[in-house]
Coordinates of C-alpha atoms and ligand atoms in Angstrom, one line a residue:
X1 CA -7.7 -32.6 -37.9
X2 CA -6.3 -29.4 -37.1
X3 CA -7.5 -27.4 -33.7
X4 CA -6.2 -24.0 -33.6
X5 CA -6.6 -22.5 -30.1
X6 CA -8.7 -19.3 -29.5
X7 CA -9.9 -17.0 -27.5
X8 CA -13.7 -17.2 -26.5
X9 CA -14.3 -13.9 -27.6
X10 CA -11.4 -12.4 -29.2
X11 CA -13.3 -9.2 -28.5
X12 CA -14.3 -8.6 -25.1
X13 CA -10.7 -8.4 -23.4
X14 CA -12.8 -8.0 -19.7
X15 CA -13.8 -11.5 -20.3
X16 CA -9.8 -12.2 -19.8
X17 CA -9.9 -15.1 -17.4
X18 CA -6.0 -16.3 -16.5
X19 CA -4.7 -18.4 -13.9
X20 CA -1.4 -19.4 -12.1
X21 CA -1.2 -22.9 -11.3
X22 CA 1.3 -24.2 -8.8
X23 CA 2.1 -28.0 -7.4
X24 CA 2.8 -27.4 -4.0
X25 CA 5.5 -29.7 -3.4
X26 CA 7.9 -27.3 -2.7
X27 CA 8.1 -23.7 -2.0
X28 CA 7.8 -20.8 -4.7
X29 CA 10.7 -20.8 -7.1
X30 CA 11.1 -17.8 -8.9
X31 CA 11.0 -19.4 -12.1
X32 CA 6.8 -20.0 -10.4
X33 CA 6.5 -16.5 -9.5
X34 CA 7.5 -15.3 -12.8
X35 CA 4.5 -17.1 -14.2
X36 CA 2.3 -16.0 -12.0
X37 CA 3.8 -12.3 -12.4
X38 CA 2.9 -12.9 -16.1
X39 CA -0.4 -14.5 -15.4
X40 CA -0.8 -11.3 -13.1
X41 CA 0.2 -8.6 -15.5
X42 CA -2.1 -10.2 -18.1
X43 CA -5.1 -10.1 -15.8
X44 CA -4.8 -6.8 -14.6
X45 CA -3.4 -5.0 -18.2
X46 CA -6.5 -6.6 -19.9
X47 CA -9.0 -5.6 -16.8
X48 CA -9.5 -10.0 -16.3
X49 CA -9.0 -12.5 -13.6
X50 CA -6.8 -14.5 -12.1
X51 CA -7.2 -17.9 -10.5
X52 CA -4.9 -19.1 -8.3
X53 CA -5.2 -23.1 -8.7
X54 CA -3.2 -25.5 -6.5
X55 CA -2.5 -28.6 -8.2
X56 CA -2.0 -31.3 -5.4
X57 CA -2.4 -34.0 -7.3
X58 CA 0.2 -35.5 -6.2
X59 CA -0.8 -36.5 -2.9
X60 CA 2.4 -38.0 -1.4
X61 CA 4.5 -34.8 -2.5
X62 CA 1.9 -32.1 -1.7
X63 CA 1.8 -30.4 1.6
X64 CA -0.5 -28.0 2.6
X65 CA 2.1 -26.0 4.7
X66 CA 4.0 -25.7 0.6
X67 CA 0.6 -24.6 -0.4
X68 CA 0.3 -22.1 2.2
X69 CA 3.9 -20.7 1.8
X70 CA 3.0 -20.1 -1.6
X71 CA 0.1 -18.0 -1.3
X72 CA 2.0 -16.2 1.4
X73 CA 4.8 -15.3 -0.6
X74 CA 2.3 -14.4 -4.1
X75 CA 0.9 -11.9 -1.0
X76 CA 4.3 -11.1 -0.2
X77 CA 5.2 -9.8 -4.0
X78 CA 1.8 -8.2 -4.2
X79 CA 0.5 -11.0 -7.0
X80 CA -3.0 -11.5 -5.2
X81 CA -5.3 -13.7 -7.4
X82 CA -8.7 -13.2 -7.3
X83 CA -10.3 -16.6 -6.8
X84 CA -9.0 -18.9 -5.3
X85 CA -8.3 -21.6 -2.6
X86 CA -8.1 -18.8 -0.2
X87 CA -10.5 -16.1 -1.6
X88 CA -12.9 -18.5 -3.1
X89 CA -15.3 -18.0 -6.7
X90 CA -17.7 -19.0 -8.0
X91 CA -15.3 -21.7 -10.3
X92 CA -14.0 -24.0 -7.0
X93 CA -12.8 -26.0 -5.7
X94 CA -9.4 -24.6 -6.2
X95 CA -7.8 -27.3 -5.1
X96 CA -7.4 -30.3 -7.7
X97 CA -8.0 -32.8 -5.0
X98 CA -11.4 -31.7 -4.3
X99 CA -12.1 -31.5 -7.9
X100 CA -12.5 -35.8 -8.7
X101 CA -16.0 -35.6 -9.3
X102 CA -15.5 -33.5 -12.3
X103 CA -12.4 -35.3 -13.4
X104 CA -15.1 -38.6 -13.1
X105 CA -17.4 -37.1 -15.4
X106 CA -15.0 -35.6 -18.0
X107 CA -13.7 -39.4 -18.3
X108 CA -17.0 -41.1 -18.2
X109 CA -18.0 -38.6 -21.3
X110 CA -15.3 -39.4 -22.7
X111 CA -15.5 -43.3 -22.7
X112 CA -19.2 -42.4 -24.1
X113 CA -17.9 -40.2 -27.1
X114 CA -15.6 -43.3 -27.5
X115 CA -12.5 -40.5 -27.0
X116 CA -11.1 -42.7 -24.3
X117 CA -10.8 -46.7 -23.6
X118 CA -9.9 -48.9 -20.5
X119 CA -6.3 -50.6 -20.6
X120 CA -6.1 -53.7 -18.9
X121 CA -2.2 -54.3 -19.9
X122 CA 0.2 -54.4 -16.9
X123 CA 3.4 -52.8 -16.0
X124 CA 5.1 -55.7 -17.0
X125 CA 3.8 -55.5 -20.6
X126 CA 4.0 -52.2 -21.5
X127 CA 8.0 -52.5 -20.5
X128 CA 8.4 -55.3 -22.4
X129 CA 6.7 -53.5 -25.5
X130 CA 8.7 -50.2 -24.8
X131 CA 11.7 -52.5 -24.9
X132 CA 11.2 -54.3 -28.4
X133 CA 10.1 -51.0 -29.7
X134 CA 13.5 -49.2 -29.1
X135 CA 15.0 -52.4 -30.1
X136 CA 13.5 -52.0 -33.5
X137 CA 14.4 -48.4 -33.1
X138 CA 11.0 -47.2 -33.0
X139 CA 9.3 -44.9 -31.0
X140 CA 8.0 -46.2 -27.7
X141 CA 4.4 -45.6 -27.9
X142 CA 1.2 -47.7 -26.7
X143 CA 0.1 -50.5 -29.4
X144 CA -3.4 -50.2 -28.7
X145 CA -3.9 -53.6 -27.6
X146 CA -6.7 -52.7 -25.3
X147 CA -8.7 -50.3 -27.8
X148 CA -9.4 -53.7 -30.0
X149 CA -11.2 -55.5 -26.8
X150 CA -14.7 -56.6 -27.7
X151 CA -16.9 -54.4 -24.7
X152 CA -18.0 -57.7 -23.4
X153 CA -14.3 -59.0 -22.5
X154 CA -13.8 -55.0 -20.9
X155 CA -16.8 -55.0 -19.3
X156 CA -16.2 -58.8 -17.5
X157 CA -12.6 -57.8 -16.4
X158 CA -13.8 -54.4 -14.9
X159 CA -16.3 -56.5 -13.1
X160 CA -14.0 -59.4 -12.2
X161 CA -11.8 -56.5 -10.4
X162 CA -8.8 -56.2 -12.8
X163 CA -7.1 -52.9 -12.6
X164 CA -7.4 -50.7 -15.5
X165 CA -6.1 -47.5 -16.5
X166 CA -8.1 -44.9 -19.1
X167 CA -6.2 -44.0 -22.1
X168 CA -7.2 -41.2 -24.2
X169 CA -7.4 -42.4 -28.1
X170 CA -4.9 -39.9 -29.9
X171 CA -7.0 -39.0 -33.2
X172 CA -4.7 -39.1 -36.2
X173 CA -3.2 -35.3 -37.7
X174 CA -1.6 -32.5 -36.9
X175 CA -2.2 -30.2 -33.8
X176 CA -1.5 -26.6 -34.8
X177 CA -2.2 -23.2 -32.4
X178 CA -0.8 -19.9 -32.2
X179 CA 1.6 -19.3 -29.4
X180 CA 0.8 -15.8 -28.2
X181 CA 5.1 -15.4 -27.4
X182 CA 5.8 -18.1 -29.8
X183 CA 3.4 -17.6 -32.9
X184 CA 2.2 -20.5 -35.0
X185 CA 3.7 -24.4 -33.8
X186 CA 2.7 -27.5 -35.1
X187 CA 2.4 -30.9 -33.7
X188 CA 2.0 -34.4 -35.7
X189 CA -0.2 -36.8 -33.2
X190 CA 2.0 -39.4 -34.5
X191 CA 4.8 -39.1 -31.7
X192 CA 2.0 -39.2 -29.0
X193 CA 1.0 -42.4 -28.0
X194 CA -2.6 -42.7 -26.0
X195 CA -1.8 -40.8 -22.7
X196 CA -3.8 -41.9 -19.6
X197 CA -6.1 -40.1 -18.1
X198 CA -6.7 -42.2 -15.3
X199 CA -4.0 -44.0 -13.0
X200 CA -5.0 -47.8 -11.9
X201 CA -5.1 -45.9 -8.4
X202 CA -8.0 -43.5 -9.6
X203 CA -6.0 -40.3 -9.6
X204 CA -6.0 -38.2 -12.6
X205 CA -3.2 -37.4 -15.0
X206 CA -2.1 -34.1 -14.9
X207 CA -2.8 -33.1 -18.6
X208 CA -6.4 -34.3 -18.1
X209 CA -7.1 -32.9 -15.1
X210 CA -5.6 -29.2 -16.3
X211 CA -8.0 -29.5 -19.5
X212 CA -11.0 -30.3 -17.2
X213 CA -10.0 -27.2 -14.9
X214 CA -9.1 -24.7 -17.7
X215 CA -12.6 -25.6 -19.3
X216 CA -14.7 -25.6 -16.0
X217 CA -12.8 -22.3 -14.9
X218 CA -13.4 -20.8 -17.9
X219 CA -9.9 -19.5 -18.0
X220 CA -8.8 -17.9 -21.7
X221 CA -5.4 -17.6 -22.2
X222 CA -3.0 -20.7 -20.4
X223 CA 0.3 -18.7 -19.8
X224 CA 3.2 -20.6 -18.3
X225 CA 6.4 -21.9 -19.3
X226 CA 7.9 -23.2 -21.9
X227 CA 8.4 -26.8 -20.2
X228 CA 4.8 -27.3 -21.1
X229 CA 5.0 -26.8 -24.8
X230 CA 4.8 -30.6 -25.6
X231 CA 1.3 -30.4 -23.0
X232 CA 0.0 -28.4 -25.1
X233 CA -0.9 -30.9 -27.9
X234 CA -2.3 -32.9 -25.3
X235 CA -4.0 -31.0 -23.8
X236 CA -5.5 -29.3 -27.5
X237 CA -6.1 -32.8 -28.3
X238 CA -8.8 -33.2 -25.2
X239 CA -10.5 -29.9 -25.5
X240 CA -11.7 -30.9 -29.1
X241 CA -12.1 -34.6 -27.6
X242 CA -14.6 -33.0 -24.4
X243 CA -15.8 -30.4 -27.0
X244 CA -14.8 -27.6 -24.9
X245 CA -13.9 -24.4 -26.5
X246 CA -9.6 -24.3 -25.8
X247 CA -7.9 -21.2 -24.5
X248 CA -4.8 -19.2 -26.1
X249 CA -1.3 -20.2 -25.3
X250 CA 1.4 -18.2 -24.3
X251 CA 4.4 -20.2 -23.8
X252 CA 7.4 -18.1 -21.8
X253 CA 10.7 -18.6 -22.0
X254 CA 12.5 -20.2 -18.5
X255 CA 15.2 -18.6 -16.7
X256 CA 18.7 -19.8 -16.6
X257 CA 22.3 -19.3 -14.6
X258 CA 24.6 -17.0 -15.6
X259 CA 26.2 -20.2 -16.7
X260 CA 23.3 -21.1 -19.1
X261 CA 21.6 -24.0 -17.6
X262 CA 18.8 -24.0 -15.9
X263 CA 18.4 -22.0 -12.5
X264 CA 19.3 -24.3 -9.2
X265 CA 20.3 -24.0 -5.9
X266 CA 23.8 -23.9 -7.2
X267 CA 23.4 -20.8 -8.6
X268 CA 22.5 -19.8 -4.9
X269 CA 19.0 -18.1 -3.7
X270 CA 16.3 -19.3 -6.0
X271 CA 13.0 -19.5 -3.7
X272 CA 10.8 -15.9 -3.1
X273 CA 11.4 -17.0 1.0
X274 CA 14.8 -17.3 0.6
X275 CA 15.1 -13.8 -1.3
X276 CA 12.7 -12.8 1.7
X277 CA 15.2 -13.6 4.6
X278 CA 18.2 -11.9 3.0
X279 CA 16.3 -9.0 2.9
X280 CA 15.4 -8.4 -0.4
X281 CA 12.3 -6.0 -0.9
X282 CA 9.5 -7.5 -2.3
X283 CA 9.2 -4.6 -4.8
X284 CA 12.7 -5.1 -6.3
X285 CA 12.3 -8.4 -6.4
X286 CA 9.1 -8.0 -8.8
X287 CA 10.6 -5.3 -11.1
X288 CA 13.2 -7.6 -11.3
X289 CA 11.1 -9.9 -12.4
X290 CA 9.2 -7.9 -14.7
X291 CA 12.5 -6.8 -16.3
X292 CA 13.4 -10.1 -17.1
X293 CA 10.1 -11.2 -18.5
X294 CA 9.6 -8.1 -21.1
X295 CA 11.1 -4.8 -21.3
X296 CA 9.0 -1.4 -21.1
X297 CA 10.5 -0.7 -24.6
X298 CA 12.3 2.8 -23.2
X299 CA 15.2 3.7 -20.2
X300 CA 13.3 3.1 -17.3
X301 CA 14.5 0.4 -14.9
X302 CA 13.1 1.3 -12.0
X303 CA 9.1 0.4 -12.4
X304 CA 6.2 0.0 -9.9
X305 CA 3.9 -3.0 -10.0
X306 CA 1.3 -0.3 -11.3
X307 CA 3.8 1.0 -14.1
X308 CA 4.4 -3.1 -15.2
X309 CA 0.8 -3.5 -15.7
X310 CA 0.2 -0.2 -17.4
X311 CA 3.0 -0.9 -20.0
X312 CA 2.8 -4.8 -20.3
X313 CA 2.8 -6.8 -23.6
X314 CA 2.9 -10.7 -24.4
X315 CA 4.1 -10.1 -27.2
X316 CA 7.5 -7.9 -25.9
X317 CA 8.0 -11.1 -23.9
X318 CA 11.3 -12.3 -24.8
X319 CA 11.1 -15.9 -26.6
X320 CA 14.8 -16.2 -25.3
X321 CA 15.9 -17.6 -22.1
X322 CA 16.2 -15.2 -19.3
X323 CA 19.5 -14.9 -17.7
X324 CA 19.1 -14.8 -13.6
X325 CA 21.5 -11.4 -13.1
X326 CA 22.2 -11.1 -9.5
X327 CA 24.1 -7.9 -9.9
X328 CA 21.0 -6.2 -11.7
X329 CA 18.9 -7.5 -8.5
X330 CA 21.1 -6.6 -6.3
X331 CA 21.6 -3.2 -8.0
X332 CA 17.3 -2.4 -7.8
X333 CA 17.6 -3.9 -4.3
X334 CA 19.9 -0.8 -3.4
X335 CA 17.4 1.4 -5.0
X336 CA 15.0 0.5 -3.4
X337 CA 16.2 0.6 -0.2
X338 CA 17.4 4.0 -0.2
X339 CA 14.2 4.8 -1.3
X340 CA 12.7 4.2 1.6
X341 CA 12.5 6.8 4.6
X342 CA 15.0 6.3 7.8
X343 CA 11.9 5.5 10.0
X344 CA 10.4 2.9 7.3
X345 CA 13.9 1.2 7.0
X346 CA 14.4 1.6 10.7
X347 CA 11.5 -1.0 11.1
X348 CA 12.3 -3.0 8.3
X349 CA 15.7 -3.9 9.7
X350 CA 14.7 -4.2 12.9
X351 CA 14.3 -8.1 12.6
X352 CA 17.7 -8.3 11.0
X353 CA 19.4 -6.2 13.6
X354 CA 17.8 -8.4 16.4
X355 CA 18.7 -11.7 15.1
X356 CA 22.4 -10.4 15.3
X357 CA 21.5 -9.5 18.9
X358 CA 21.3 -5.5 18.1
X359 CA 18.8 -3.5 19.5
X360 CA 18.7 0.0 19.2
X361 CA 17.5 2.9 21.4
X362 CA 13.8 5.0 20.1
X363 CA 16.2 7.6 19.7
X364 CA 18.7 5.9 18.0
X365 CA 17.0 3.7 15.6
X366 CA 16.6 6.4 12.7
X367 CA 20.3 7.8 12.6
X368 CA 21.2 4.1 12.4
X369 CA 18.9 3.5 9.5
X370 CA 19.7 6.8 7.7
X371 CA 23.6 5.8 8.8
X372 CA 23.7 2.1 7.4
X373 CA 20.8 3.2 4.4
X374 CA 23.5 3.9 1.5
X375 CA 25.5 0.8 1.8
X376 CA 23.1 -1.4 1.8
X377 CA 22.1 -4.0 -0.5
X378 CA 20.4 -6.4 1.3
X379 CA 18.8 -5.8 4.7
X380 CA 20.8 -9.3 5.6
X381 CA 23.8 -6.6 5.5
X382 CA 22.2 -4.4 8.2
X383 CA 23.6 -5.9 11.6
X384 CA 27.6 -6.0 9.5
X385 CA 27.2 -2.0 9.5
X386 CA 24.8 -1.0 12.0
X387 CA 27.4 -2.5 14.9
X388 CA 29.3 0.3 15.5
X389 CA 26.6 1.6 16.7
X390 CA 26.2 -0.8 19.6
X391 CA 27.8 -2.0 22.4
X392 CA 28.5 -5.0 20.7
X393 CA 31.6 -3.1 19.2
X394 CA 34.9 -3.9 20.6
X395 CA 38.0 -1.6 19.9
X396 CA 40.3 -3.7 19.9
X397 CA 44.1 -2.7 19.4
X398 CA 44.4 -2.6 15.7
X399 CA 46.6 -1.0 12.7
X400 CA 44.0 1.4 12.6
X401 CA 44.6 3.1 15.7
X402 CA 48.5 3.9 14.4
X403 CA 46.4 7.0 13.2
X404 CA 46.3 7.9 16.3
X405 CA 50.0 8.9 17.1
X406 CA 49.2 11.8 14.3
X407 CA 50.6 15.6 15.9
X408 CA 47.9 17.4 16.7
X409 CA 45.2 13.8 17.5
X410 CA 45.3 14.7 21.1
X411 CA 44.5 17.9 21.5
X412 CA 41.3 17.6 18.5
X413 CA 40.0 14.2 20.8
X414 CA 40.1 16.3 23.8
X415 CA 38.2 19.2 21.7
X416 CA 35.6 16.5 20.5
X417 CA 35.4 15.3 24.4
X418 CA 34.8 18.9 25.2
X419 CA 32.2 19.4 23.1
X420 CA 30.2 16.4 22.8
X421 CA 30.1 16.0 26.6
X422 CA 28.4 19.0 27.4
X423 CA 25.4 18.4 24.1
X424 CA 22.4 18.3 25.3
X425 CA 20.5 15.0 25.2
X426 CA 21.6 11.3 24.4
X427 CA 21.1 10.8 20.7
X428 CA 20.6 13.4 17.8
X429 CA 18.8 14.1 15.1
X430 CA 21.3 14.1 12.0
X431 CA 21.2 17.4 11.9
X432 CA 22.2 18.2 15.2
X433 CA 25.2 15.3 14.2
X434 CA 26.3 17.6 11.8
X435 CA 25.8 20.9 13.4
X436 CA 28.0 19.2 16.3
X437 CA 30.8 18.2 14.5
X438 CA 30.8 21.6 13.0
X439 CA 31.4 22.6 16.2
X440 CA 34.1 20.1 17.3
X441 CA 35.9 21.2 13.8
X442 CA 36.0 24.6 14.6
X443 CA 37.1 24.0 18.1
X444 CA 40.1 22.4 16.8
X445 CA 40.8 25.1 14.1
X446 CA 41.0 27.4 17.2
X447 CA 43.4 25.7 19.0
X448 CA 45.5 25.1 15.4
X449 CA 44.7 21.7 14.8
X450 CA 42.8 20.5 11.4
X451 CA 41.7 17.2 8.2
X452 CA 43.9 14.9 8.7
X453 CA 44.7 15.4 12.6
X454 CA 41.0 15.4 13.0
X455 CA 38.5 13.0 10.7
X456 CA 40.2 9.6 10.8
X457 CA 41.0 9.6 13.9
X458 CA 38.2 10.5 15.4
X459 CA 36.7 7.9 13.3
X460 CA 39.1 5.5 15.0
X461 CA 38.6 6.6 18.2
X462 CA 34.8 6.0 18.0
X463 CA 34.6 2.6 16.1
X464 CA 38.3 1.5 16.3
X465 CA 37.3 1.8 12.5
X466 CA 39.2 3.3 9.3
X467 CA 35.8 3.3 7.3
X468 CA 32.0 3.2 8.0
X469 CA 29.1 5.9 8.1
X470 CA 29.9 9.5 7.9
X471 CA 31.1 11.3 11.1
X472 CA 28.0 13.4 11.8
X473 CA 25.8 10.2 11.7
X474 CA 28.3 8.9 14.5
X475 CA 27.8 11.1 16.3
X476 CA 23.9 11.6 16.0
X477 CA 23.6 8.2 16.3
X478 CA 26.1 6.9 19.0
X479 CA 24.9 8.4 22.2
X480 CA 26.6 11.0 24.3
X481 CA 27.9 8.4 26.5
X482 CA 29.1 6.1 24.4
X483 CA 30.8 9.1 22.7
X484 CA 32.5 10.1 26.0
X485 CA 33.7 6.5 26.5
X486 CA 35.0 6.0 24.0
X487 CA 36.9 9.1 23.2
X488 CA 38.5 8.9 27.0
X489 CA 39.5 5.3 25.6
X490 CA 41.6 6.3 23.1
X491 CA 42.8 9.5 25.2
X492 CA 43.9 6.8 27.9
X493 CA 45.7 5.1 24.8
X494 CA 47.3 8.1 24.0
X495 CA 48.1 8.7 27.6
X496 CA 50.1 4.8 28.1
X497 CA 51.6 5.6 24.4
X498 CA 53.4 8.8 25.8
X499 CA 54.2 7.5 29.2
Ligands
LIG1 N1 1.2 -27.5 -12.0 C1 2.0 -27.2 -13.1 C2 3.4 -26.8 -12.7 O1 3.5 -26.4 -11.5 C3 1.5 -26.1 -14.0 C4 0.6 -26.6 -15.0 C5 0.1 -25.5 -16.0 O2 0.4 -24.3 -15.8 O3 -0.6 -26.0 -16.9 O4 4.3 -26.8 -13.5

């Protein structure tokens, strides 16, 4: 038998019907949300749908709050399914523990096509088989012990109570489909053995309870990654079994380390929330994403959700495996960030800024974002270069202030003193920053001081500081008093220095 996978109606590309599929045993990895960004692009480049399905099969390891942080964070990167647990359809239950009844009547159809038999054997047996097997240096597989049982000896044990599991009866040949990243793969149904279906407990193997939901959801093309490959024979196996017309396949390729294996928590962030805290943007991270999935085929790095969509094709997906660059992340990150306005990033900050303890002034809160905006490259960063802004700062006695016993330091701090303490107004807008140090510049050009005698130590003077955000965003951003203190500081330094 050979089933080759295909599309209901190669055709009608509207009738595109995709899904993401997550266990919610844990958070969302990014390795998930580049499936679903797949599963997304797909949808929306072909005009389809996409279910979100939550596979909770696993009772003891599923938690709703994983289940809920999930579809938070798909809302976070702008992957919104269209049906779904949350959003309903007309295909649900979404979830595949509300779904039993229809895994019931896919197995009871089955054990009436004669595609599936009970299995009385026990745990202990099918070890003891496994062992001889490898012994023999075979291929563990199920014997079929229980498939030769007369129906009257099934039908008294089911009756008498023993447990029993439903195996699916592997046909004989080979299982062939065309991968839409992969192209044509082949599987012999010799190395699969009859996979259950159902558990002794009543729950529902996962490979038969993804057939039953791909069929009843109507879903077309099965995108996810490569790890499922060896599923797919399965899974092919059951369609024909249920007589079910089977979707395409497209297998993607998983990401890896820098080092080459696969992407772990030793590699550092690898959860969408935990990108979230540090303050990645949510549209860097998907370009990101995109990027490493399939490349727009020209220069352009930079790319909008939209732009993805527009340009996407499975088959530029790359078969390799994707290497997790944190530099390129980090680099779109930056981007990104200073693509934003000072009063957008002003309020995006704001939480990271607080959790440090630093909270700005109305006035204050833009020249601080427009201040701290170019060396950013994760918001996490904010409250490192934002603190000079504050009161927070401490000018302690340090190296840098040696550049205050420069000639000429004195009389360009008392200039600045001059100057600033008689601008009207707290804080500035940047303009008025630069206008003002104009001002303090000149006034020390007019009593013969200048550069060097000038910019760094002022910079000392007002963040105890050799480097940080440009002198006119100081003093914009500041405030007057501040400003005033802390020039008289350092003039009072000056002052003990000389005496
Ligand atoms: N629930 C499976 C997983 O999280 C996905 C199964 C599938 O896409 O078929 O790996």
């Amino acid at each position: 038998m050979t089933l080759l996978s295909r599309p209901k109606d190669p055709g009608a590309m509207s009738d595109v019907r995709v899904r993401f599929a997550p266990s919610p045993t844990g958070t969302l990895h990014v390795g998930s949300a580049r499936t679903a960004l797949y599963n997304y692009l797909f949808a929306r480049h072909h005009g389809g749908v996409l279910v979100l399905r939550i596979e909770d099969t696993d009772l003891k390891r599923s938690l709703r709050e994983h289940e809920q942080s999930i579809v938070r964070d798909l809302h976070w990167l702008g992957l919104q399914a269209d049906e779904g647990p949350d959003v309903g359809g007309r295909y649900g239950p979404y979830r595949q523990s509300e779904r039993g009844p229809l895994y019931e009547a896919g197995v009871q159809q089955l054990l009436a096509t004669h595609s599936a038999y009970h299995c009385f054997c026990t745990q202990e047996r099918l070890e003891s088989l496994k062992a001889e097997q490898l012994a023999a240096g075979r291929m563990p597989k199920y014997d079929r012990l229980c498939h030769h049982l007369a129906p009257e000896v099934v039908e008294a044990r089911l009756e008498a109570g023993v447990p029993a599991t439903i195996r699916f009866l592997v046909p004989e040949g080979d299982i062939s489909f065309v991968d839409l990243i992969h192209g044509p793969i082949t599987f012999s149904s010799d190395v699969i053995g009859d996979f259950i279906l159902k558990r002794t407990d009543g729950g529902f193997a996962y490979n038969f309870a993804v057939v039953v939901d791909d069929a009843g959801m109507k879903i077309t093309h099965v995108i996810r990654g490569e790890d499922h490959i060896t599923n797919t024979a399965r899974q092919l196996m059951l369609y024909a079994a249920l007589d079910e017309p089977a979707p395409r396949y497209g297998h993607h390729s998983l990401i890896h380390g820098p080092d080459g294996g696969k992407l772990s928590k030793r590699h550092g962030a690898t959860s969408i929330g935990e990108f979230r805290d540090l303050g990645y943007l949510s549209d860097a991270v998907v370009n990101y994403l995109a990027l490493l999935s399939w490349h727009p085929g020209d220069e352009r790095e930079k790319l909008t959700l939209d732009e993805v969509v527009e340009g996407f094709d499975m088959s530029r997906a790359s078969k390799s495996a994707a290497i997790f660059d944190l530099d390129k992340l980090n680099w779109l990150n930056g981007l990104y960030i200073r693509a934003l306005t000072a009063a957008d990033l002003s309020e995006i900050v704001r939480p990271y800024l607080r959790e440090q303890g630093l909270e700005f002034a109305e006035g204050q809160r833009q020249v601080v974002a427009a201040a701290i905006q170019a060396n950013l490259v994760v918001l996490e960063e904010a409250p490192r270069y934002a603190r000079v802004f504050s009161d927070d700062l401490v000018i302690t006695a340090s190296t840098h202030l040696a550049a205050l016993d420069e000639p000429g330091v004195r009389t360009a701090l008392e200039a600045a003193r001059e100057r600033l303490s008689r601008a009207e107004g707290e804080y500035f807008e940047v303009d008025e920053g630069r206008a003002l140090l104009k001002d303090v510049v000149d006034a020390c050009a007019g009593q013969g001081v200048k550069g060097k005698a000038i910019y760094k130590p002022l910079r000392v003077a007002l963040t105890g500081l050799d480097q940080g955000p440009e002198l006119f965003y100081l003093i914009a951003g500041l405030g007057r008093s501040r400003i005033v203190a802390r020039l008289d500081a350092a003039l009072a330094y000056l002052e003990e220095r000389s005496a």
